[in-house]
Structure formats: structure tokens, C-alpha cells
Amino acid sequence: MGQVNHRCAVLGNPIAHSLSPVLHAAAYAALGLDNWRYTRQEVAQDGLVRFLEGLDSSWVGLSLTMPLKKAIQPYGAACDFWSRCLHVSNTAVLDWAKEGGCRSRPFIRLYNTDVDGISLAFDHAWTKASVRSSSVAHAADNVAFIPDCRDEGASAVLLGNGNTALSALAALTRLVVPGKGPVKEVFVCARDTGSDGEFRMLLERLDVPVTLVSVPLSGAERYLHRADVAVSALPPHVADGLAGRLACMKPFPTSMFPTLLDVAYASRPSALVHAWTRLGGIGIGGEEMLLYQAIRQVGLMTEGYLPATNASDSFGSLVSDEDAGRGGMLERHMREALQTRMRVTNE
């Protein structure tokens, strides 16, 4: 290992399961950032201040998992729309040159890349499903797997009501579900149905025509079974019992292509994704969200450090699927590294 001049890390408690180092290391290799390192750091909420105070100027960026996405707020400035709107951030960029040139304590810029990560995970799954169907159908007819949007409005289910669920709700308000259109109603399934005030305030701030209904987590399979789109923001294995009940229900109608994202990726596929796909739906593992939120994190953390040939790359190009261009290459490198690690882990 050569000299390390720039350090980044993912913080959380627990953190040993995190695949973020795999993604960021692959990005550094693709971008030629040989003197960058990205590690895991186990940091509990009561240890966050101590960790921040122990950093030196080699530290450039931090990824934040639970319970630190809100705990970081008093120590930084929200610098993108979703961080300001949600007061939840999963990315911190450390600026040691700001604040009068003081190099003993960085200015911390906060960002939320989870919302984009969720939205892009859905977009990728729908595009992949459409392309796969076209390849096995009559190519001349250009048959698509998912019908064109009729803009009649989609129904969504959100499992959980924590900080990641708040980002998931924001993402759901932006989705245009193939064959249905924008999300018009969201059923929030949680143990405590009376703690949805933050969710309702978010919808008011966004001024979107979305109806929010809070229902108990017990019995959520009934709402899932008739949903067009769903996100589980529950911790790993918490939804396993729900998955068992869902698996006993009838398959989805062949005219429907409901899609579920389970943000947890400790087991792949999760019991919930497995049950969902067996019923005929499109299941997305949490590693897809992780990939897309990490791509933007890499862009934020390396801004100003990339060689001149890369400096003009936009976020749009970073997630491009086109064969040409630095962005498409970056996504492919990160995805390949992630898939390799997952295969090794599952063997």
C-alpha cells in the first residue's frame, strides 16, 4: 500500500456489514486516485463528536449510516435540497480551507444522496426489465415488458418510519411508475402508526398531491399485495415474518408489474424480495440503492481532486449507461466490484 493522502470512511454502528468500501475503492481505482483510501469506522451516536474532533486534514469525506444521519446535522451545513428539506444527510464533505483558513477543524458540507439512490435504483430496474423483455420478444415489434404510462396514478407502500424511510418517501414523490404515472397515495406501515408527523410535514413542504395513510405493520401484506411500488426501510430481517405471510398470497395479476426495493442488503436476496419475486413482481436489493447513492458520494467527495480530464464530469454522466464516457465506465467498475464481492460472500 502506498502513501495515503486522502481519507474517507463510512461511519455507523454496527458497520462491519457495509459494502461501501468496496464501491468507493472501485471508484478510486477507476478514477486513478491511487493515494485515496476508504474504510469502515464503527461510531455510535455518542461518539460522533469525539470522532470528528480527532480528524486531520487528510480526511476528505464521510458516509453516514444509522444513527448518524440526523446526529451529524448540528455539526455541518446542509448544502443540497434534500438535506435542507429532510434534515437527514448521509454524506459529509470536509472543507479544511474554509472558516478563515483554520486547519484544525473543517467546515462540513452535508448532502443527501439517498433520495437519488432510491429513484435511480427503480429506474435501473425498470429499464433492465424492459430491455430483457424486448430481447426475448419479437424484436421487430419492439415489445416492452412494462406498458406505457397512462398517468392514472400509482399506489405505494412504505415499510418503516425512520430516517431512511423519510428519504424513501421523498423519492416516492418523484417516481413516475411505468403504466401508472406519479405516486398518488402512500401507505406507511409501521409499529407506531401515530409517529407520522414528520412524513406529513414533508409532503406539505413539497406541496405534492400525495395522500398519506398510516397503517399497522402487522397486516402490511394486504397493502403490499395491491401496491404498484413499495420500499422497505426496515432493518435486516425485521420483515422476514411479513415475507412469509406475503408468500402465501396469490400471485400478482399478469397485467401488473409491481416493484419493491428492500434497502437492507445483509442477506441477498432478502426474504421479502424473494417472496415478492415469487409472486411475479420486480424485486430490487438494497445494494442497488447503495450503488447509486455511492456514485454521487464519490462525485461530491472527489470534486476538485480529479485530473483535469475528469473535472467536468457531471452527476448525470457519472450514472450514464452509455459505453462512451467516464461516467459509464465508473458505474460499470463499481457495479462489477459489488457483484464480485456479493458472489464471494454468498458462496
CSV table of N, CA and C in Angstrom, one decimal, residues 52-195:
chain,number,residue,atom,x,y,z
A,52,LEU,N,-15.2,13.3,15.1
A,52,LEU,CA,-14.9,14.5,14.3
A,52,LEU,C,-13.8,15.3,14.8
A,53,GLU,N,-13.6,15.4,16.1
A,53,GLU,CA,-12.5,16.2,16.7
A,53,GLU,C,-11.2,15.5,16.5
A,54,GLY,N,-11.2,14.2,16.2
A,54,GLY,CA,-9.9,13.5,16.0
A,54,GLY,C,-9.4,13.5,14.6
A,55,LEU,N,-10.2,14.1,13.7
A,55,LEU,CA,-9.8,14.1,12.3
A,55,LEU,C,-8.6,15.1,12.0
A,56,ASP,N,-7.8,14.7,11.0
A,56,ASP,CA,-6.8,15.7,10.5
A,56,ASP,C,-7.1,16.0,9.0
A,57,SER,N,-6.3,16.9,8.4
A,57,SER,CA,-6.6,17.4,7.1
A,57,SER,C,-6.5,16.4,6.0
A,58,SER,N,-6.1,15.2,6.3
A,58,SER,CA,-6.1,14.2,5.2
A,58,SER,C,-7.5,13.6,5.0
A,59,TRP,N,-8.4,13.9,5.9
A,59,TRP,CA,-9.8,13.4,5.8
A,59,TRP,C,-10.6,14.3,4.8
A,60,VAL,N,-11.3,13.7,3.9
A,60,VAL,CA,-12.0,14.4,2.8
A,60,VAL,C,-13.5,14.2,2.9
A,61,GLY,N,-14.0,13.0,3.2
A,61,GLY,CA,-15.4,12.8,3.2
A,61,GLY,C,-15.8,11.7,4.1
A,62,LEU,N,-17.1,11.7,4.5
A,62,LEU,CA,-17.7,10.7,5.4
A,62,LEU,C,-19.0,10.3,4.8
A,63,SER,N,-19.3,9.0,4.8
A,63,SER,CA,-20.6,8.4,4.6
A,63,SER,C,-21.2,8.1,5.9
A,64,LEU,N,-22.5,8.4,6.1
A,64,LEU,CA,-23.2,8.3,7.4
A,64,LEU,C,-24.3,7.3,7.3
A,65,THR,N,-24.3,6.3,8.2
A,65,THR,CA,-25.4,5.4,8.3
A,65,THR,C,-26.1,5.6,9.6
A,66,MET,N,-27.1,4.8,9.9
A,66,MET,CA,-27.8,5.0,11.1
A,66,MET,C,-26.9,4.7,12.3
A,67,PRO,N,-27.0,5.5,13.4
A,67,PRO,CA,-28.0,6.5,13.7
A,67,PRO,C,-27.4,7.9,13.4
A,68,LEU,N,-26.5,8.1,12.5
A,68,LEU,CA,-25.8,9.3,12.4
A,68,LEU,C,-26.3,10.3,11.4
A,69,LYS,N,-27.3,9.9,10.6
A,69,LYS,CA,-27.8,10.8,9.5
A,69,LYS,C,-28.5,12.0,10.0
A,70,LYS,N,-29.0,11.9,11.2
A,70,LYS,CA,-29.6,13.2,11.9
A,70,LYS,C,-28.6,13.7,12.9
A,71,ALA,N,-27.8,12.8,13.5
A,71,ALA,CA,-26.9,13.3,14.6
A,71,ALA,C,-25.8,14.2,14.0
A,72,ILE,N,-25.5,14.1,12.7
A,72,ILE,CA,-24.5,15.0,12.1
A,72,ILE,C,-25.0,16.4,11.9
A,73,GLN,N,-26.3,16.6,11.9
A,73,GLN,CA,-26.8,17.9,11.5
A,73,GLN,C,-26.3,19.1,12.2
A,74,PRO,N,-26.1,19.1,13.6
A,74,PRO,CA,-25.6,20.3,14.2
A,74,PRO,C,-24.2,20.7,13.9
A,75,TYR,N,-23.4,19.8,13.2
A,75,TYR,CA,-22.0,20.0,13.0
A,75,TYR,C,-21.7,20.3,11.6
A,76,GLY,N,-22.7,20.5,10.7
A,76,GLY,CA,-22.4,20.8,9.4
A,76,GLY,C,-23.5,21.7,8.8
A,77,ALA,N,-23.3,22.1,7.5
A,77,ALA,CA,-24.3,22.9,6.8
A,77,ALA,C,-24.9,22.1,5.7
A,78,ALA,N,-26.2,22.1,5.7
A,78,ALA,CA,-27.0,21.4,4.6
A,78,ALA,C,-26.7,22.1,3.3
A,79,CYS,N,-26.2,21.4,2.3
A,79,CYS,CA,-25.8,22.1,1.0
A,79,CYS,C,-26.5,21.5,-0.2
A,80,ASP,N,-27.5,20.7,0.0
A,80,ASP,CA,-28.4,20.3,-1.1
A,80,ASP,C,-29.8,20.4,-0.7
A,81,PHE,N,-30.7,20.3,-1.7
A,81,PHE,CA,-32.1,20.4,-1.4
A,81,PHE,C,-32.6,19.4,-0.4
A,82,TRP,N,-32.3,18.1,-0.6
A,82,TRP,CA,-32.9,17.1,0.3
A,82,TRP,C,-32.3,17.1,1.7
A,83,SER,N,-31.1,17.5,1.9
A,83,SER,CA,-30.6,17.7,3.3
A,83,SER,C,-31.3,18.8,4.0
A,84,ARG,N,-31.5,19.9,3.2
A,84,ARG,CA,-32.2,21.1,3.8
A,84,ARG,C,-33.7,20.7,4.1
A,85,CYS,N,-34.3,19.9,3.2
A,85,CYS,CA,-35.7,19.6,3.3
A,85,CYS,C,-36.0,18.5,4.4
A,86,LEU,N,-35.1,17.5,4.4
A,86,LEU,CA,-35.4,16.4,5.3
A,86,LEU,C,-34.6,16.5,6.6
A,87,HIS,N,-33.6,17.3,6.7
A,87,HIS,CA,-32.7,17.3,7.9
A,87,HIS,C,-32.1,16.0,8.1
A,88,VAL,N,-31.8,15.2,7.1
A,88,VAL,CA,-31.2,13.9,7.1
A,88,VAL,C,-30.1,13.9,6.0
A,89,SER,N,-28.9,13.5,6.4
A,89,SER,CA,-27.8,13.6,5.5
A,89,SER,C,-27.0,12.3,5.6
A,90,ASN,N,-26.6,11.7,4.5
A,90,ASN,CA,-25.8,10.5,4.5
A,90,ASN,C,-24.4,10.8,4.0
A,91,THR,N,-24.1,12.0,3.7
A,91,THR,CA,-22.8,12.4,3.1
A,91,THR,C,-22.2,13.7,3.8
A,92,ALA,N,-21.0,13.6,4.2
A,92,ALA,CA,-20.3,14.8,4.7
A,92,ALA,C,-19.0,15.0,4.0
A,93,VAL,N,-18.9,16.2,3.4
A,93,VAL,CA,-17.6,16.6,2.7
A,93,VAL,C,-16.9,17.6,3.6
A,94,LEU,N,-15.6,17.3,3.9
A,94,LEU,CA,-14.8,18.2,4.8
A,94,LEU,C,-14.0,19.2,4.0
A,95,ASP,N,-14.2,20.4,4.4
A,95,ASP,CA,-13.5,21.6,3.7
A,95,ASP,C,-12.6,22.2,4.7
A,96,TRP,N,-11.3,21.9,4.6
A,96,TRP,CA,-10.3,22.4,5.6
A,96,TRP,C,-9.9,23.8,5.3
A,97,ALA,N,-10.2,24.4,4.1
A,97,ALA,CA,-9.8,25.7,3.7
A,97,ALA,C,-10.7,26.8,4.1
A,98,LYS,N,-12.0,26.4,4.4
A,98,LYS,CA,-13.0,27.4,4.8
A,98,LYS,C,-12.8,27.8,6.3
A,99,GLU,N,-13.7,28.7,6.7
A,99,GLU,CA,-13.6,29.3,8.1
A,99,GLU,C,-12.3,29.9,8.4
A,100,GLY,N,-11.9,30.9,7.5
A,100,GLY,CA,-10.7,31.7,7.8
A,100,GLY,C,-9.4,30.9,7.7
A,101,GLY,N,-9.4,29.8,7.0
A,101,GLY,CA,-8.2,29.1,6.8
A,101,GLY,C,-7.8,28.2,8.0
A,102,CYS,N,-8.7,28.1,9.0
A,102,CYS,CA,-8.3,27.2,10.2
A,102,CYS,C,-8.3,25.8,9.7
A,103,ARG,N,-7.1,25.1,9.9
A,103,ARG,CA,-6.9,23.8,9.5
A,103,ARG,C,-7.0,22.8,10.7
A,104,SER,N,-7.5,23.2,11.8
A,104,SER,CA,-7.7,22.3,13.0
A,104,SER,C,-9.1,21.8,13.0
A,105,ARG,N,-10.0,22.4,12.3
A,105,ARG,CA,-11.4,22.0,12.3
A,105,ARG,C,-12.0,22.3,10.9
A,106,PRO,N,-12.5,21.3,10.2
A,106,PRO,CA,-13.1,21.5,8.9
A,106,PRO,C,-14.5,22.1,8.9
A,107,PHE,N,-14.8,22.8,7.8
A,107,PHE,CA,-16.2,23.1,7.6
A,107,PHE,C,-16.8,21.9,6.9
A,108,ILE,N,-18.0,21.5,7.4
A,108,ILE,CA,-18.6,20.2,7.0
A,108,ILE,C,-19.8,20.5,6.1
A,109,ARG,N,-19.8,20.1,4.9
A,109,ARG,CA,-20.9,20.3,4.0
A,109,ARG,C,-21.7,19.0,3.9
A,110,LEU,N,-23.0,19.1,4.1
A,110,LEU,CA,-23.9,17.9,4.2
A,110,LEU,C,-24.7,17.8,3.0
A,111,TYR,N,-24.9,16.5,2.6
A,111,TYR,CA,-25.7,16.2,1.4
A,111,TYR,C,-26.5,14.9,1.7
A,112,ASN,N,-27.6,14.8,1.0
A,112,ASN,CA,-28.4,13.6,1.0
A,112,ASN,C,-28.4,13.0,-0.4
A,113,THR,N,-27.7,11.8,-0.6
A,113,THR,CA,-27.7,11.1,-1.9
A,113,THR,C,-28.6,9.9,-1.8
A,114,ASP,N,-29.3,9.7,-0.7
A,114,ASP,CA,-30.2,8.5,-0.6
A,114,ASP,C,-31.4,8.7,-1.5
A,115,VAL,N,-32.0,9.9,-1.6
A,115,VAL,CA,-33.2,10.1,-2.4
A,115,VAL,C,-32.9,9.7,-3.8
A,116,ASP,N,-31.8,10.3,-4.4
A,116,ASP,CA,-31.4,10.0,-5.7
A,116,ASP,C,-31.1,8.5,-5.9
A,117,GLY,N,-30.4,7.9,-4.9
A,117,GLY,CA,-30.1,6.5,-4.9
A,117,GLY,C,-31.3,5.6,-5.1
A,118,ILE,N,-32.4,5.9,-4.3
A,118,ILE,CA,-33.6,5.1,-4.4
A,118,ILE,C,-34.3,5.3,-5.8
A,119,SER,N,-34.4,6.6,-6.2
A,119,SER,CA,-35.0,6.8,-7.5
A,119,SER,C,-34.3,6.1,-8.6
A,120,LEU,N,-33.0,6.2,-8.6
A,120,LEU,CA,-32.2,5.6,-9.7
A,120,LEU,C,-32.2,4.1,-9.7
A,121,ALA,N,-32.3,3.5,-8.5
A,121,ALA,CA,-32.5,2.0,-8.3
A,121,ALA,C,-33.7,1.6,-9.0
A,122,PHE,N,-34.8,2.3,-8.8
A,122,PHE,CA,-36.1,1.9,-9.5
A,122,PHE,C,-36.0,2.1,-11.0
A,123,ASP,N,-35.4,3.2,-11.5
A,123,ASP,CA,-35.2,3.5,-12.9
A,123,ASP,C,-34.4,2.4,-13.6
A,124,HIS,N,-33.3,2.0,-12.9
A,124,HIS,CA,-32.5,1.0,-13.5
A,124,HIS,C,-33.2,-0.4,-13.6
A,125,ALA,N,-34.0,-0.7,-12.5
A,125,ALA,CA,-34.7,-2.0,-12.6
A,125,ALA,C,-35.8,-2.0,-13.7
A,126,TRP,N,-36.5,-0.9,-13.9
A,126,TRP,CA,-37.5,-0.8,-14.9
A,126,TRP,C,-36.9,-0.9,-16.3
A,127,THR,N,-35.8,-0.2,-16.5
A,127,THR,CA,-35.1,-0.2,-17.7
A,127,THR,C,-34.5,-1.6,-18.0
A,128,LYS,N,-34.0,-2.2,-17.1
A,128,LYS,CA,-33.4,-3.6,-17.2
A,128,LYS,C,-34.5,-4.6,-17.6
A,129,ALA,N,-35.7,-4.4,-16.9
A,129,ALA,CA,-36.8,-5.3,-17.2
A,129,ALA,C,-37.3,-5.1,-18.6
A,130,SER,N,-37.4,-3.9,-19.0
A,130,SER,CA,-37.9,-3.6,-20.4
A,130,SER,C,-36.9,-4.1,-21.4
A,131,VAL,N,-35.7,-3.9,-21.3
A,131,VAL,CA,-34.7,-4.4,-22.2
A,131,VAL,C,-34.7,-5.9,-22.3
A,132,ARG,N,-34.8,-6.6,-21.1
A,132,ARG,CA,-34.7,-8.0,-21.1
A,132,ARG,C,-35.9,-8.6,-21.9
A,133,SER,N,-37.1,-8.0,-21.7
A,133,SER,CA,-38.3,-8.5,-22.4
A,133,SER,C,-38.2,-8.2,-23.9
A,134,SER,N,-37.7,-7.1,-24.3
A,134,SER,CA,-37.5,-6.8,-25.7
A,134,SER,C,-36.6,-7.8,-26.4
A,135,SER,N,-35.6,-8.2,-25.6
A,135,SER,CA,-34.6,-9.1,-26.2
A,135,SER,C,-35.2,-10.5,-26.5
A,136,VAL,N,-36.2,-10.9,-25.7
A,136,VAL,CA,-36.8,-12.3,-25.9
A,136,VAL,C,-38.1,-12.2,-26.7
A,137,ALA,N,-38.6,-11.0,-26.9
A,137,ALA,CA,-39.9,-10.8,-27.6
A,137,ALA,C,-39.6,-10.6,-29.1
A,138,HIS,N,-40.6,-10.3,-29.9
A,138,HIS,CA,-40.3,-10.0,-31.3
A,138,HIS,C,-39.6,-8.7,-31.5
A,139,ALA,N,-38.4,-8.8,-31.8
A,139,ALA,CA,-37.5,-7.5,-31.8
A,139,ALA,C,-38.1,-6.5,-32.8
A,140,ALA,N,-38.7,-7.0,-33.9
A,140,ALA,CA,-39.2,-6.0,-34.9
A,140,ALA,C,-40.4,-5.2,-34.3
A,141,ASP,N,-41.1,-5.8,-33.4
A,141,ASP,CA,-42.3,-5.1,-32.8
A,141,ASP,C,-41.9,-4.3,-31.6
A,142,ASN,N,-40.6,-4.4,-31.2
A,142,ASN,CA,-40.1,-3.6,-30.1
A,142,ASN,C,-41.0,-3.7,-28.8
A,143,VAL,N,-41.4,-4.9,-28.5
A,143,VAL,CA,-42.3,-5.2,-27.4
A,143,VAL,C,-41.6,-4.8,-26.1
A,144,ALA,N,-42.2,-4.1,-25.2
A,144,ALA,CA,-41.6,-3.7,-24.0
A,144,ALA,C,-42.3,-4.5,-22.8
A,145,PHE,N,-41.5,-4.7,-21.8
A,145,PHE,CA,-42.0,-5.5,-20.7
A,145,PHE,C,-43.1,-4.7,-19.9
A,146,ILE,N,-42.9,-3.4,-19.8
A,146,ILE,CA,-43.8,-2.6,-19.0
A,146,ILE,C,-44.6,-1.7,-19.9
A,147,PRO,N,-45.9,-1.6,-19.8
A,147,PRO,CA,-46.7,-0.8,-20.7
A,147,PRO,C,-46.4,0.7,-20.5
A,148,ASP,N,-46.7,1.5,-21.5
A,148,ASP,CA,-46.5,2.9,-21.4
A,148,ASP,C,-47.3,3.5,-20.3
A,149,CYS,N,-46.9,4.6,-19.8
A,149,CYS,CA,-47.5,5.3,-18.7
A,149,CYS,C,-48.9,5.9,-19.1
A,150,ARG,N,-49.9,5.5,-18.3
A,150,ARG,CA,-51.2,6.1,-18.6
A,150,ARG,C,-51.6,7.2,-17.6
A,151,ASP,N,-50.7,7.5,-16.7
A,151,ASP,CA,-50.9,8.6,-15.8
A,151,ASP,C,-52.2,8.5,-15.0
A,152,GLU,N,-52.5,7.3,-14.6
A,152,GLU,CA,-53.7,7.2,-13.7
A,152,GLU,C,-53.4,7.2,-12.3
A,153,GLY,N,-52.1,7.3,-11.9
A,153,GLY,CA,-51.7,7.4,-10.5
A,153,GLY,C,-51.4,6.0,-9.9
A,154,ALA,N,-50.3,6.0,-9.2
A,154,ALA,CA,-49.8,4.8,-8.6
A,154,ALA,C,-50.0,4.8,-7.1
A,155,SER,N,-50.2,3.5,-6.5
A,155,SER,CA,-50.3,3.4,-5.1
A,155,SER,C,-49.0,2.8,-4.6
A,156,ALA,N,-48.5,3.3,-3.5
A,156,ALA,CA,-47.2,2.9,-2.9
A,156,ALA,C,-47.3,2.5,-1.5
A,157,VAL,N,-46.4,1.6,-1.0
A,157,VAL,CA,-46.3,1.1,0.4
A,157,VAL,C,-44.9,1.4,0.8
A,158,LEU,N,-44.8,2.0,2.0
A,158,LEU,CA,-43.5,2.3,2.6
A,158,LEU,C,-43.5,1.6,4.0
A,159,LEU,N,-42.6,0.6,4.2
A,159,LEU,CA,-42.4,-0.1,5.4
A,159,LEU,C,-41.4,0.6,6.3
A,160,GLY,N,-41.8,1.0,7.5
A,160,GLY,CA,-40.9,1.7,8.4
A,160,GLY,C,-41.1,3.2,8.4
A,161,ASN,N,-40.7,3.9,9.5
A,161,ASN,CA,-40.9,5.3,9.6
A,161,ASN,C,-39.7,6.0,10.2
A,162,GLY,N,-38.5,5.5,9.9
A,162,GLY,CA,-37.2,6.1,10.4
A,162,GLY,C,-36.7,7.1,9.4
A,163,ASN,N,-35.4,7.4,9.6
A,163,ASN,CA,-34.7,8.4,8.7
A,163,ASN,C,-34.6,8.0,7.3
A,164,THR,N,-34.3,6.7,7.1
A,164,THR,CA,-34.2,6.2,5.7
A,164,THR,C,-35.6,6.2,5.0
A,165,ALA,N,-36.6,5.9,5.8
A,165,ALA,CA,-38.0,5.9,5.3
A,165,ALA,C,-38.4,7.3,4.9
A,166,LEU,N,-37.9,8.3,5.6
A,166,LEU,CA,-38.2,9.7,5.2
A,166,LEU,C,-37.6,10.0,3.8
A,167,SER,N,-36.3,9.6,3.6
A,167,SER,CA,-35.7,9.7,2.2
A,167,SER,C,-36.5,8.9,1.2
A,168,ALA,N,-37.0,7.7,1.6
A,168,ALA,CA,-37.7,6.9,0.7
A,168,ALA,C,-39.0,7.6,0.3
A,169,LEU,N,-39.7,8.2,1.2
A,169,LEU,CA,-40.9,8.9,0.9
A,169,LEU,C,-40.7,10.1,-0.1
A,170,ALA,N,-39.6,10.8,0.2
A,170,ALA,CA,-39.2,11.8,-0.8
A,170,ALA,C,-39.0,11.3,-2.2
A,171,ALA,N,-38.3,10.1,-2.3
A,171,ALA,CA,-38.1,9.5,-3.6
A,171,ALA,C,-39.4,9.1,-4.2
A,172,LEU,N,-40.3,8.5,-3.4
A,172,LEU,CA,-41.6,8.1,-4.0
A,172,LEU,C,-42.4,9.2,-4.6
A,173,THR,N,-42.3,10.4,-4.0
A,173,THR,CA,-43.0,11.6,-4.6
A,173,THR,C,-42.5,11.9,-5.9
A,174,ARG,N,-41.3,11.5,-6.3
A,174,ARG,CA,-40.6,11.8,-7.6
A,174,ARG,C,-40.8,10.7,-8.6
A,175,LEU,N,-41.2,9.6,-8.2
A,175,LEU,CA,-41.3,8.4,-9.2
A,175,LEU,C,-42.5,8.6,-10.1
A,176,VAL,N,-42.2,8.2,-11.4
A,176,VAL,CA,-43.3,8.0,-12.3
A,176,VAL,C,-43.3,6.5,-12.6
A,177,VAL,N,-44.3,5.8,-12.1
A,177,VAL,CA,-44.3,4.4,-12.2
A,177,VAL,C,-44.8,3.9,-13.6
A,178,PRO,N,-44.0,3.1,-14.3
A,178,PRO,CA,-44.5,2.7,-15.6
A,178,PRO,C,-45.9,2.1,-15.6
A,179,GLY,N,-46.7,2.5,-16.5
A,179,GLY,CA,-48.0,2.0,-16.6
A,179,GLY,C,-49.0,2.7,-15.7
A,180,LYS,N,-48.6,3.5,-14.8
A,180,LYS,CA,-49.4,4.1,-13.8
A,180,LYS,C,-49.3,5.6,-13.7
A,181,GLY,N,-48.1,6.1,-13.7
A,181,GLY,CA,-47.9,7.5,-13.5
A,181,GLY,C,-47.3,7.8,-12.2
A,182,PRO,N,-47.4,9.1,-11.7
A,182,PRO,CA,-46.9,9.5,-10.4
A,182,PRO,C,-47.6,8.8,-9.3
A,183,VAL,N,-46.9,8.7,-8.2
A,183,VAL,CA,-47.5,8.1,-7.0
A,183,VAL,C,-48.5,9.1,-6.4
A,184,LYS,N,-49.7,8.6,-6.2
A,184,LYS,CA,-50.8,9.4,-5.7
A,184,LYS,C,-51.1,9.1,-4.2
A,185,GLU,N,-50.8,7.9,-3.7
A,185,GLU,CA,-51.1,7.6,-2.3
A,185,GLU,C,-49.9,6.7,-1.8
A,186,VAL,N,-49.6,6.9,-0.5
A,186,VAL,CA,-48.6,6.1,0.2
A,186,VAL,C,-49.1,5.6,1.5
A,187,PHE,N,-49.1,4.3,1.6
A,187,PHE,CA,-49.5,3.6,2.9
A,187,PHE,C,-48.2,3.4,3.7
A,188,VAL,N,-48.1,4.1,4.8
A,188,VAL,CA,-46.9,3.9,5.7
A,188,VAL,C,-47.2,2.8,6.7
A,189,CYS,N,-46.5,1.7,6.7
A,189,CYS,CA,-46.7,0.6,7.6
A,189,CYS,C,-45.6,0.6,8.6
A,190,ALA,N,-46.0,0.8,9.9
A,190,ALA,CA,-45.0,0.9,11.0
A,190,ALA,C,-45.7,0.4,12.3
A,191,ARG,N,-44.8,0.1,13.2
A,191,ARG,CA,-45.3,-0.4,14.5
A,191,ARG,C,-46.1,0.7,15.2
A,192,ASP,N,-45.6,1.9,15.1
A,192,ASP,CA,-46.2,3.1,15.8
A,192,ASP,C,-46.9,3.9,14.7
A,193,THR,N,-48.2,3.8,14.5
A,193,THR,CA,-48.9,4.5,13.4
A,193,THR,C,-49.1,6.0,13.8
A,194,GLY,N,-48.8,6.4,15.0
A,194,GLY,CA,-49.0,7.8,15.4
A,194,GLY,C,-47.8,8.7,15.2
A,195,SER,N,-46.7,8.1,14.7
A,195,SER,CA,-45.5,8.9,14.6
A,195,SER,C,-45.2,9.3,13.1
